[in-house]
Short mmCIF file of C-alpha atoms in Angstrom, two decimals:
data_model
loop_
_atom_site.label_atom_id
_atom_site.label_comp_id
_atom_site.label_asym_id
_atom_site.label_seq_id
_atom_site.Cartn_x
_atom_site.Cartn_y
_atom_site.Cartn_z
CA UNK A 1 -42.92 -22.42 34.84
CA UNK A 2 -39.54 -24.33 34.21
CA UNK A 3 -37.13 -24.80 36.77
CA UNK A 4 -34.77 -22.44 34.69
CA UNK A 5 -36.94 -20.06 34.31
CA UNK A 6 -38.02 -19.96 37.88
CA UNK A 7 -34.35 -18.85 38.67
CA UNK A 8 -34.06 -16.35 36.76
CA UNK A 9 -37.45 -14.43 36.54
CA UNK A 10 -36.62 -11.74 39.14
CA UNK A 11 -33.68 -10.98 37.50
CA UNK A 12 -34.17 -7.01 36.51
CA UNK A 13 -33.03 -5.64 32.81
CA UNK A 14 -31.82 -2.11 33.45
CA UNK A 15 -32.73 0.42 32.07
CA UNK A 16 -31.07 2.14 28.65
CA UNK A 17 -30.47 5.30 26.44
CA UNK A 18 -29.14 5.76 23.50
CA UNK A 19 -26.01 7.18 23.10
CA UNK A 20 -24.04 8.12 19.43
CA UNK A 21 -20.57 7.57 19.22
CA UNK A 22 -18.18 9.91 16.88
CA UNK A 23 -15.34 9.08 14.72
CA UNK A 24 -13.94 10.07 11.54
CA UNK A 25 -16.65 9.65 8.61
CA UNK A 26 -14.26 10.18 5.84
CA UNK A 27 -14.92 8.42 3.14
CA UNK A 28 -15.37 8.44 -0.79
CA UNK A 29 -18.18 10.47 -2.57
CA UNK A 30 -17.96 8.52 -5.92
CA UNK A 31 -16.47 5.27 -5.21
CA UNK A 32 -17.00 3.24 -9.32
CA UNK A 33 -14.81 6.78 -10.22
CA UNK A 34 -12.40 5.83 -7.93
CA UNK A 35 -12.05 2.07 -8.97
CA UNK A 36 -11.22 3.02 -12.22
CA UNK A 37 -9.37 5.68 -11.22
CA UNK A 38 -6.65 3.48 -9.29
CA UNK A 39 -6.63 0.32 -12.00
CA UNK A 40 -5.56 3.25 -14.70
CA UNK A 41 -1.69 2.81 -13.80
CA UNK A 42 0.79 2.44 -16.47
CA UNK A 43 2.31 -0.45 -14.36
CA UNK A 44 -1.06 -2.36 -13.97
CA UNK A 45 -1.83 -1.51 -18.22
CA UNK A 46 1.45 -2.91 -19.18
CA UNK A 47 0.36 -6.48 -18.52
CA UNK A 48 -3.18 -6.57 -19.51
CA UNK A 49 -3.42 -8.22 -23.18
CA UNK A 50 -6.04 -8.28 -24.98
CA UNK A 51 -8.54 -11.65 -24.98
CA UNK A 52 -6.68 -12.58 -21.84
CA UNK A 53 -8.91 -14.32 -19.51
CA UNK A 54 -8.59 -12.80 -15.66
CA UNK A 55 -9.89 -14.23 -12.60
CA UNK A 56 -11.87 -11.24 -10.03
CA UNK A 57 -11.08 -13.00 -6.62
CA UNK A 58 -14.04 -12.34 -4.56
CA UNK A 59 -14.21 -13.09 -0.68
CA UNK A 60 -17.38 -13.84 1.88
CA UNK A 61 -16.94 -10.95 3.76
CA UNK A 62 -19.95 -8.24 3.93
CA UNK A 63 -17.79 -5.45 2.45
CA UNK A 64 -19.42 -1.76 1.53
CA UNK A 65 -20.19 -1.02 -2.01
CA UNK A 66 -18.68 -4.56 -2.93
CA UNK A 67 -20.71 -5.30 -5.63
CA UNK A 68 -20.01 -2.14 -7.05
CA UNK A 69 -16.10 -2.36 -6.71
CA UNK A 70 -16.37 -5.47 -8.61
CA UNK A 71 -18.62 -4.47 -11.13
CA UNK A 72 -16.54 -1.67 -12.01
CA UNK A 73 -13.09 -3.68 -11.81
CA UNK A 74 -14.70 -6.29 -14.08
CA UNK A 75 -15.69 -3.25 -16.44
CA UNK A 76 -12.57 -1.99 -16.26
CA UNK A 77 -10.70 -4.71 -17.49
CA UNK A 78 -13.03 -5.63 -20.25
CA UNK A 79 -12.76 -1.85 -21.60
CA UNK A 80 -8.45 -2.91 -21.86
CA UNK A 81 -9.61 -5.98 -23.76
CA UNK A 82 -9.65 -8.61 -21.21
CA UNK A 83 -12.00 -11.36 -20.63
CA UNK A 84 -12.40 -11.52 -16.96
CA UNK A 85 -14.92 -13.89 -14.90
CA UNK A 86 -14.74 -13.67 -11.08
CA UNK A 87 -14.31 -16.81 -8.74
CA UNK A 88 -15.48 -17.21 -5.00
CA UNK A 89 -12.68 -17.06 -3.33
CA UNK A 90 -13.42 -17.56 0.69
CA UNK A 91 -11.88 -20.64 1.86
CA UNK A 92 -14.09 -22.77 3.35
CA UNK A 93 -16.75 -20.27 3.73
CA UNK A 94 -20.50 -21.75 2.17
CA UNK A 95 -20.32 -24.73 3.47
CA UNK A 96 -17.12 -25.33 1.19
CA UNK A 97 -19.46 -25.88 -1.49
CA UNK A 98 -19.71 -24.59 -4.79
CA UNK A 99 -23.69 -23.87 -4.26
CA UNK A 100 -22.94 -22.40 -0.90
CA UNK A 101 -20.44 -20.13 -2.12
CA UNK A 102 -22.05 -19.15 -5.04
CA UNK A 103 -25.60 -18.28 -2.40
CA UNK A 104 -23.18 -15.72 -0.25
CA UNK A 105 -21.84 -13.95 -3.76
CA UNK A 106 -25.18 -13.54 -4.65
CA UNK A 107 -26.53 -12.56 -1.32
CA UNK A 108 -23.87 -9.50 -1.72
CA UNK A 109 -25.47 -8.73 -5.20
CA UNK A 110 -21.85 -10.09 -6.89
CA UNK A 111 -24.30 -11.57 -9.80
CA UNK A 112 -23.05 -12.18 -13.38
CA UNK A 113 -26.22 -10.21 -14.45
CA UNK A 114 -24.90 -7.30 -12.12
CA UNK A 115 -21.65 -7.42 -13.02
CA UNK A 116 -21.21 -8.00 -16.80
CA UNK A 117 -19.47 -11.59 -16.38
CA UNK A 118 -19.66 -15.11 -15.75
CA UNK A 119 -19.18 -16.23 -11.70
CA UNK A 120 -17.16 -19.53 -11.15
CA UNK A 121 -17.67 -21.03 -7.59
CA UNK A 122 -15.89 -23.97 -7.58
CA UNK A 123 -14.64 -26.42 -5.40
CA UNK A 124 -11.82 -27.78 -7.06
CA UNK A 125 -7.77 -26.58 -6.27
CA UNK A 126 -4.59 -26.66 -8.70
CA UNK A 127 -1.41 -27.16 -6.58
CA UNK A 128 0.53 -24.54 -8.18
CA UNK A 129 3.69 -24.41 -6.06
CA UNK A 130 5.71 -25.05 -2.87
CA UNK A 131 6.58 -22.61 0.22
CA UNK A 132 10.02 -22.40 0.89
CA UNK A 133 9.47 -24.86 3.63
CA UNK A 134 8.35 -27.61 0.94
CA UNK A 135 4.40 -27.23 2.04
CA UNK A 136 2.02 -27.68 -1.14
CA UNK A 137 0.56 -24.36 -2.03
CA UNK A 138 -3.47 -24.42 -3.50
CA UNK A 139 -5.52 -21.93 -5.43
CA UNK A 140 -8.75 -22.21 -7.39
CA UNK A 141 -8.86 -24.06 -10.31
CA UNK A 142 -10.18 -21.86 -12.65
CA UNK A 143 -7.96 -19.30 -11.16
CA UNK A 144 -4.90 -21.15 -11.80
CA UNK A 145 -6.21 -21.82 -15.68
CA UNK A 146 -6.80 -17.56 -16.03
CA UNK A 147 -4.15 -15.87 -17.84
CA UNK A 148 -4.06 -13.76 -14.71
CA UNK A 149 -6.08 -13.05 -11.57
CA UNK A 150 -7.49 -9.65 -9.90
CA UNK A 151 -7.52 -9.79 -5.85
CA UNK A 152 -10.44 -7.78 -4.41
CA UNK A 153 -10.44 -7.51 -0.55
CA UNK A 154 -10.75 -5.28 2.38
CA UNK A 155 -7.48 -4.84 4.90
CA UNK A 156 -8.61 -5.23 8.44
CA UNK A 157 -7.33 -6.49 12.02
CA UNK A 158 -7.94 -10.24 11.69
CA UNK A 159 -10.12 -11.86 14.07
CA UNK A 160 -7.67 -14.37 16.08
CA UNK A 161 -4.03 -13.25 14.97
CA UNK A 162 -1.53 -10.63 14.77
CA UNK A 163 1.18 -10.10 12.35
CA UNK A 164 1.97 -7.38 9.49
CA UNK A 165 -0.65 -9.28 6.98
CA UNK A 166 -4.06 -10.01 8.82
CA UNK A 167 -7.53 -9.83 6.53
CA UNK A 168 -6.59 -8.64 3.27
CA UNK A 169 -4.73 -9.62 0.11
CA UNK A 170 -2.17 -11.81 1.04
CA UNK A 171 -4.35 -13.72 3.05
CA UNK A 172 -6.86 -13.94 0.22
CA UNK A 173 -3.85 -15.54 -1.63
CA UNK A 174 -3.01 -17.34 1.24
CA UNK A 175 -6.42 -18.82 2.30
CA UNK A 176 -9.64 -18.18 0.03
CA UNK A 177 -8.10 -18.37 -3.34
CA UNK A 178 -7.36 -21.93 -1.58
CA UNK A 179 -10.96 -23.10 -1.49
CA UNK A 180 -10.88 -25.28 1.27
CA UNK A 181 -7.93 -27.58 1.19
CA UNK A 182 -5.67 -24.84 0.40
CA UNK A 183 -7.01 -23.12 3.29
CA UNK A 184 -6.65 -26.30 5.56
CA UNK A 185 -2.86 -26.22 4.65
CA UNK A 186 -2.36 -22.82 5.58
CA UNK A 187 -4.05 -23.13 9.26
CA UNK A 188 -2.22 -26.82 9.95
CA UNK A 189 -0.17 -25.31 12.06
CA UNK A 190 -2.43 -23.65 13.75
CA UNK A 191 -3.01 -19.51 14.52
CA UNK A 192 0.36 -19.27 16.56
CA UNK A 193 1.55 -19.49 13.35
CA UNK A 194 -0.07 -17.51 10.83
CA UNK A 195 1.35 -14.42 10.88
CA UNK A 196 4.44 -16.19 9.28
CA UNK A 197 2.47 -18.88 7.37
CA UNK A 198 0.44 -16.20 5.47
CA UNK A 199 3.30 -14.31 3.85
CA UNK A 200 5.28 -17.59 2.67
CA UNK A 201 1.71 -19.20 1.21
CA UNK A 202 1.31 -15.77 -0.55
CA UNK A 203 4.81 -15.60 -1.80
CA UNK A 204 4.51 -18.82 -3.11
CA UNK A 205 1.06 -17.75 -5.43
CA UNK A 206 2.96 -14.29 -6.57
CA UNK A 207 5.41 -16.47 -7.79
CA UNK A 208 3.62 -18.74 -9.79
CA UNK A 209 0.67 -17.39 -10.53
CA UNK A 210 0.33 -14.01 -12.41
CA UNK A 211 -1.27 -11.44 -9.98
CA UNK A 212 -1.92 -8.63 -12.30
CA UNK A 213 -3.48 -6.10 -9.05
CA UNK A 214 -4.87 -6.45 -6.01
CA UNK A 215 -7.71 -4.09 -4.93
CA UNK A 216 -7.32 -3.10 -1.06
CA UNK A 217 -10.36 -1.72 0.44
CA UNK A 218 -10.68 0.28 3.49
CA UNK A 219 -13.46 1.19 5.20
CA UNK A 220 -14.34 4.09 8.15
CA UNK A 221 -15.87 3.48 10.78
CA UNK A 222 -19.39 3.55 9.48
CA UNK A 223 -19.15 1.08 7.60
CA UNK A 224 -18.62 3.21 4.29
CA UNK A 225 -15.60 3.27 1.92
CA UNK A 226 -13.05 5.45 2.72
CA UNK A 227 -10.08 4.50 0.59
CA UNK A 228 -9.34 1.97 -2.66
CA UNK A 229 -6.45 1.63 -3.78
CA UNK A 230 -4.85 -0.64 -6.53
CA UNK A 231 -1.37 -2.61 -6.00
CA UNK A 232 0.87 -4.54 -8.47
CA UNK A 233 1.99 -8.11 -7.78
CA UNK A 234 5.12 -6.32 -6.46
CA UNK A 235 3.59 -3.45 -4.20
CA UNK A 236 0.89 -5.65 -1.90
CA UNK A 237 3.55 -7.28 0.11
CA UNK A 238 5.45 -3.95 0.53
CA UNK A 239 2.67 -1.65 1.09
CA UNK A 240 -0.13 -4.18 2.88
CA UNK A 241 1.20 -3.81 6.41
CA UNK A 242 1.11 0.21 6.07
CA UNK A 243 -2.49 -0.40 4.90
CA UNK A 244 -3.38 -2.60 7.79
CA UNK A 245 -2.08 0.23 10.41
CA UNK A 246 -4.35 3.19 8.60
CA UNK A 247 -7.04 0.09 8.79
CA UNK A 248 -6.58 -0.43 12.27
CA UNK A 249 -6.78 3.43 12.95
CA UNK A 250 -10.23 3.89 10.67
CA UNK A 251 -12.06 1.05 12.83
CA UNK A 252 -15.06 1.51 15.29
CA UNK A 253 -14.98 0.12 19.16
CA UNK A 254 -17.38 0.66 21.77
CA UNK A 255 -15.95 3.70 24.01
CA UNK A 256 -16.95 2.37 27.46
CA UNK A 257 -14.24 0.36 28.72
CA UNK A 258 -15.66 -2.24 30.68
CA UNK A 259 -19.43 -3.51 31.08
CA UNK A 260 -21.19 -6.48 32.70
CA UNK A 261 -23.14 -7.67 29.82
CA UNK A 262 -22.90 -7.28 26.21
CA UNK A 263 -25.94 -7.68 24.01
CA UNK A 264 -25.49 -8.06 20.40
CA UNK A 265 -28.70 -7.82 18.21
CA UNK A 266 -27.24 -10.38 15.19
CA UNK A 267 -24.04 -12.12 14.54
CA UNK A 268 -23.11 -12.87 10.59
CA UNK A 269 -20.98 -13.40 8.27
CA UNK A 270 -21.28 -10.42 6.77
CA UNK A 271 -20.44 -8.99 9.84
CA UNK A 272 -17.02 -10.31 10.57
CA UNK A 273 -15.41 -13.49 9.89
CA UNK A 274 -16.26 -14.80 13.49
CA UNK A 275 -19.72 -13.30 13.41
CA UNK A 276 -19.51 -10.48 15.65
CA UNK A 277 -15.72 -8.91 15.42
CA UNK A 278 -13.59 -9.42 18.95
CA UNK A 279 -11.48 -6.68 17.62
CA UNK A 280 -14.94 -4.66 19.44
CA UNK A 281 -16.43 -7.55 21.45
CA UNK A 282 -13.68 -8.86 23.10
CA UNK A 283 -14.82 -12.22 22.09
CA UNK A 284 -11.44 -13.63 20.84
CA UNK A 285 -11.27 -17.27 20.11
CA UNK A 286 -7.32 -17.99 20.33
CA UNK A 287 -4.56 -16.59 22.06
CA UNK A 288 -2.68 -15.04 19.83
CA UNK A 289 -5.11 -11.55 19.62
CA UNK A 290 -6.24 -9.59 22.51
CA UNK A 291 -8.42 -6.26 22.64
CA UNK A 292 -12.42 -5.01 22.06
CA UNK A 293 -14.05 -4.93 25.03
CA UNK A 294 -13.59 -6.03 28.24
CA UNK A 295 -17.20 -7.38 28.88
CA UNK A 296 -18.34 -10.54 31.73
CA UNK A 297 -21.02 -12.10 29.30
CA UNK A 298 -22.18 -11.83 25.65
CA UNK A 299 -25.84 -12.59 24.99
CA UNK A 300 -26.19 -13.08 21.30
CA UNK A 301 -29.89 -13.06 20.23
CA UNK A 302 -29.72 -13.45 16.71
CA UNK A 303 -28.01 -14.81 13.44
CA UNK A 304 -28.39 -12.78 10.11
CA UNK A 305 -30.54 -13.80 6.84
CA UNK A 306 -26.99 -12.96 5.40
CA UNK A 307 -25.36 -15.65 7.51
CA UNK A 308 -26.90 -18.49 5.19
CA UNK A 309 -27.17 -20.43 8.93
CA UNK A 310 -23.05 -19.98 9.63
CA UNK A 311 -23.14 -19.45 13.02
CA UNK A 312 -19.28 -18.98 13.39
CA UNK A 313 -18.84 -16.77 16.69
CA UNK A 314 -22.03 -18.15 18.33
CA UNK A 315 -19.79 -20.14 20.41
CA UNK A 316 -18.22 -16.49 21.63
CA UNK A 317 -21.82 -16.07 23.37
CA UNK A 318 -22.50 -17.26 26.69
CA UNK A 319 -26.22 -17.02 26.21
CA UNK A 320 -28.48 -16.68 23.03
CA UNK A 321 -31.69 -17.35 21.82
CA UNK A 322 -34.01 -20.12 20.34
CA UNK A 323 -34.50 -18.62 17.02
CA UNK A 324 -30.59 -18.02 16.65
CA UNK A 325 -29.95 -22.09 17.38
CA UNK A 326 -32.41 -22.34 14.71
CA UNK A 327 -30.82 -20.83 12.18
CA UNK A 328 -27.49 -22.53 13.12
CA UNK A 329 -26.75 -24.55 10.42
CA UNK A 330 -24.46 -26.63 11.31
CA UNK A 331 -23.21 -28.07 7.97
CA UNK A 332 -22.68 -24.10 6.81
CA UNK A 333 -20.31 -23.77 10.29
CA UNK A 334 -18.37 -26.31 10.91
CA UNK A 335 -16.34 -26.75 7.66
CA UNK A 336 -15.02 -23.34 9.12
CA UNK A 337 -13.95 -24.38 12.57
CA UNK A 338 -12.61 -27.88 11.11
CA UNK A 339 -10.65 -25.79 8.48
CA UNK A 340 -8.87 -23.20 11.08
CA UNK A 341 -8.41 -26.06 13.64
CA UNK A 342 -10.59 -23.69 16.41
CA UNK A 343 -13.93 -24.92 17.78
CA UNK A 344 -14.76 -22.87 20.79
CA UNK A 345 -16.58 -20.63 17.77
CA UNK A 346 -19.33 -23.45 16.76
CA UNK A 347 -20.07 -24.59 20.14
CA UNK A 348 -23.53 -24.06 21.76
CA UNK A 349 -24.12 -21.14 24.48
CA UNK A 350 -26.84 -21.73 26.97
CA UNK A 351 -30.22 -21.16 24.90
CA UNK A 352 -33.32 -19.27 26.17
CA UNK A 353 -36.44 -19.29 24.40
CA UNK A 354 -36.64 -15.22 24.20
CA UNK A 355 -34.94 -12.46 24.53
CA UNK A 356 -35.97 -11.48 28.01
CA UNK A 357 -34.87 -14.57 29.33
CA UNK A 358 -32.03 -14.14 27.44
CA UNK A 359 -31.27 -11.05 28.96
CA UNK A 360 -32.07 -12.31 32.21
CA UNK A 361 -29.84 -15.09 32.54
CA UNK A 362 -26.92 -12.87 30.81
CA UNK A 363 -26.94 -10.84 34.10
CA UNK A 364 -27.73 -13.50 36.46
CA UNK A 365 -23.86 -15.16 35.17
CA UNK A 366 -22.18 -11.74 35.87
CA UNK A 367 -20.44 -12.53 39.45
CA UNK A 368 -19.26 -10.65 41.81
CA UNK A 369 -22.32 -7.32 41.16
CA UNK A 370 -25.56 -6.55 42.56
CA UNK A 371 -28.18 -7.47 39.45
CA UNK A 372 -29.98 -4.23 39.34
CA UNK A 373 -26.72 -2.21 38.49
CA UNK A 374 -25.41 -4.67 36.11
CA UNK A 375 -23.69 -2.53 33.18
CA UNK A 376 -25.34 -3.29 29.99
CA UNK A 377 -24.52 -2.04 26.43
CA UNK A 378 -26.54 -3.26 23.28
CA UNK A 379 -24.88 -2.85 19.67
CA UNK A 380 -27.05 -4.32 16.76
CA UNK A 381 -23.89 -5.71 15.55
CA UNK A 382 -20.16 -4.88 15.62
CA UNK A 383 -20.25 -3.23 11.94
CA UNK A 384 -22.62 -0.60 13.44
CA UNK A 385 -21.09 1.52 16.14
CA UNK A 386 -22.68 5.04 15.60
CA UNK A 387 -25.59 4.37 17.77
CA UNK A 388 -26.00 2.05 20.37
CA UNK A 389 -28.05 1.60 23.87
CA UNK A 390 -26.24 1.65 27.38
CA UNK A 391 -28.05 0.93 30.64
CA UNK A 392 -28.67 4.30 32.24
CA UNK A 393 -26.06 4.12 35.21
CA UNK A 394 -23.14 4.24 32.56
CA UNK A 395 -24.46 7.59 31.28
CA UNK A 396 -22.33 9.25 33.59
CA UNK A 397 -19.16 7.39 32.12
CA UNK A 398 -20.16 8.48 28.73
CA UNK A 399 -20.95 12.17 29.36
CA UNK A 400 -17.23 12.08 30.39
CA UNK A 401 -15.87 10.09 26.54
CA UNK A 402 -15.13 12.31 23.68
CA UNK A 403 -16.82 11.66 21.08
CA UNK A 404 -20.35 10.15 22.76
CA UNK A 405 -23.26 12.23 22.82
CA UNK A 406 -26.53 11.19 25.24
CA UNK A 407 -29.37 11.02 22.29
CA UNK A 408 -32.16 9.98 24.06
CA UNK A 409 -34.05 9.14 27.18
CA UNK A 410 -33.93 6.21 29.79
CA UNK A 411 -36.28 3.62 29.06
CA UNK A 412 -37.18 0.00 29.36
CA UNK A 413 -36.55 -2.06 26.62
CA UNK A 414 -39.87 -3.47 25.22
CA UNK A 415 -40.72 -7.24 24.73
CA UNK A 416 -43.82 -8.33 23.32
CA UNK A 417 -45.97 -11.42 24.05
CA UNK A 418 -43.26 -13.56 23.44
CA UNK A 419 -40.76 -11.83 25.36
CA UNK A 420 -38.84 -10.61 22.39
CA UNK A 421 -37.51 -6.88 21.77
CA UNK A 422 -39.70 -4.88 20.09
CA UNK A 423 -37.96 -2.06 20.83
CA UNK A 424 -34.81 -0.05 22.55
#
């Protein structure tokens, strides 16, 4: 037996039960209906043309039912006479190449087969303007060359700022219809700064460029759609902020408030932007956000198929496993941390080659408790907050939340051979 593992073998793993948390599970019963619905405005209408070519700005994120909003906004548009094609538009995300970009559309089902029209992942950027402060302002090429241009995003709490715009349209103006070297503008100086950076970058594309609508998506807190909603040029910097508050109030969180070790099954991409979401882990990578969970340690024991190896957020994890530094590719990663200027998020945790030992050393890091009450929640990621696992001696804290319900029995987790979960 190693050395390492010799120090941490006796290390117990409590205990857990399942537990279901409650929150509002409003959402839409026939969402393609409600696309169209929204796009069939008079003030949208009156500037589609017919044979106009329009660029469907797509992002990386793992959004629900995105294939089918932009399927039906692509629809849409060719129904009014339009000939629209849809560009990748995530920043550096893919490796900031076109291939790489072009593998996470796909991955989401966003296929031209799928959706009725040609995808354009591109690399290259048109400077199409200034801010007010002189900096050069980038968008996609073949955006820039469209007759006009379709956002399609979902408003959230960003991952490492706060301001009135976080994740949403203006920041998809901002940063991903940038490619990477319009998003490397944006984040030169730095996160401190973005919540002023992203509405001058975004002014700067609504002025030159013709932003016929901008789709904002918001989701409950299962994941599902609960609201789209279709903006002129004019209306998403007037009526974005108002959408990121209902946003903020639709999103999940774990309902304990504080724990010794937090286990999260897989990190992603399509999870959140820094792989698990610190607006629930706690895991924040910059100063200028604070909230989630206020946790001692984060084991991370795997990276999604989804991921295409970007382990942004493994950093965020003081322990993880062997097959998740596997998958960390680090080509697919780093363009991300070298565009945003923040590298704590691609650095290396301590690895362990299973999950038990994972878990084990996890709990040994936790100062200041006694190892066999060390409070333990499990999540299989932070999209998925309806049922998760908490080590038994927190079921008397949750018997006390509103909104969790005890749905099961205390037992060990399971490892097989290998040491890996089998079960929980």
């Amino acid at each position: 037996m190693s050395v390492v593992n010799e120090i941490i073998k006796d290390i117990p793993i409590p205990n857990m039960v399942k537990v279901r948390q409650e929150f509002d599970r409003t959402r839409l019963e026939d969402v393609a209906a409600e696309v169209r619905k929204c796009l069939d405005r008079r003030e949208i209408l009156v500037n589609l043309r017919p044979g106009m070519t329009v660029a469907v700005a797509v992002g990386s994120r793992g959004i629900s039912n995105h294939a089918l909003i932009v399927r039906e906004t692509v629809h849409f548009l060719r129904e009014h006479g339009a000939r629209p094609f849809i560009v990748s538009s995530m920043g550096s995300h893919g490796g900031a190449t076109a291939e790489g970009q072009r593998a996470i559309l796909e991955g989401y089902g966003i296929r031209e087969e799928y959706c009725g029209c040609p995808v354009k992942a591109g690399t290259d950027c048109a400077l199409i303007g200034y801010t007010g402060d002189g900096s050069p302002v980038y968008i996609d090429r073949y955006a820039a060359e469209a007759d006009g241009i379709v956002l399609v995003n979902r408003i959230k709490p960003h991952t490492a700022f706060r301001g009135p715009y976080e994740s949403g349209l203006m920041k998809m103006m901002a940063i991903g219809l940038g490619k990477q070297k319009g998003a490397e503008t944006c984040h030169a100086a730095g996160f401190e700064n973005m919540a002023e950076n992203i509405p001058r970058f975004a002014a700067a594309v609504l002025k030159n460029c013709n932003i016929l609508a901008g789709i904002a998506i918001l989701e409950n807190a299962y994941d599902e759609t609960r609201e789209v909603i279709a903006l002129t040029a004019d209306e998403i910097p007037a009526q974005e902020p108002e959408l990121l508050e209902r946003a903020k109030r639709y999103m999940p969180r774990i309902l304990v408030d504080h724990v010794d070790l937090l286990v999260v099954g897989q990190i992603g991409k399509n999870f959140s932007g820094d792989g698990m979401d610190p607006n629930i882990a706690g895991t924040f990578a910059t100063k200028c956000a604070s909230g989630g969970l206020n946790t001692k340690r984060v084991a991370v024991l795997d990276i999604s198929d989804e991921s295409h190896g970007n382990g942004v957020g493994f950093g965020m994890a003081d322990v993880s496993t062997r097959r998740a530094y596997e998958k960390f590719d680090f080509e697919m990663s780093y363009p991300n941390a070298l565009t945003c200027l923040v590298s704590q998020v691609v650095k290396v945790p301590m690895i362990f080659d299973s999950d038990q030992l994972c878990l084990k050393a996890g709990i040994k890091l936790c100062a200041g408790i006694e190892h066999r009450n060390a409070k333990v929640v499990y999540i299989h990621n932070t999209l998925k907050l309806g049922e998760i696992y908490i080590s038994a001696n927190l079921v008397p804290q949750a018997e006390a939340i509103e909104g969790v319900t005890v749905a099961g029995e205390e037992q060990p987790m399971e490892f097989d051979g290998n040491g890996n979960l089998i079960s929980i």
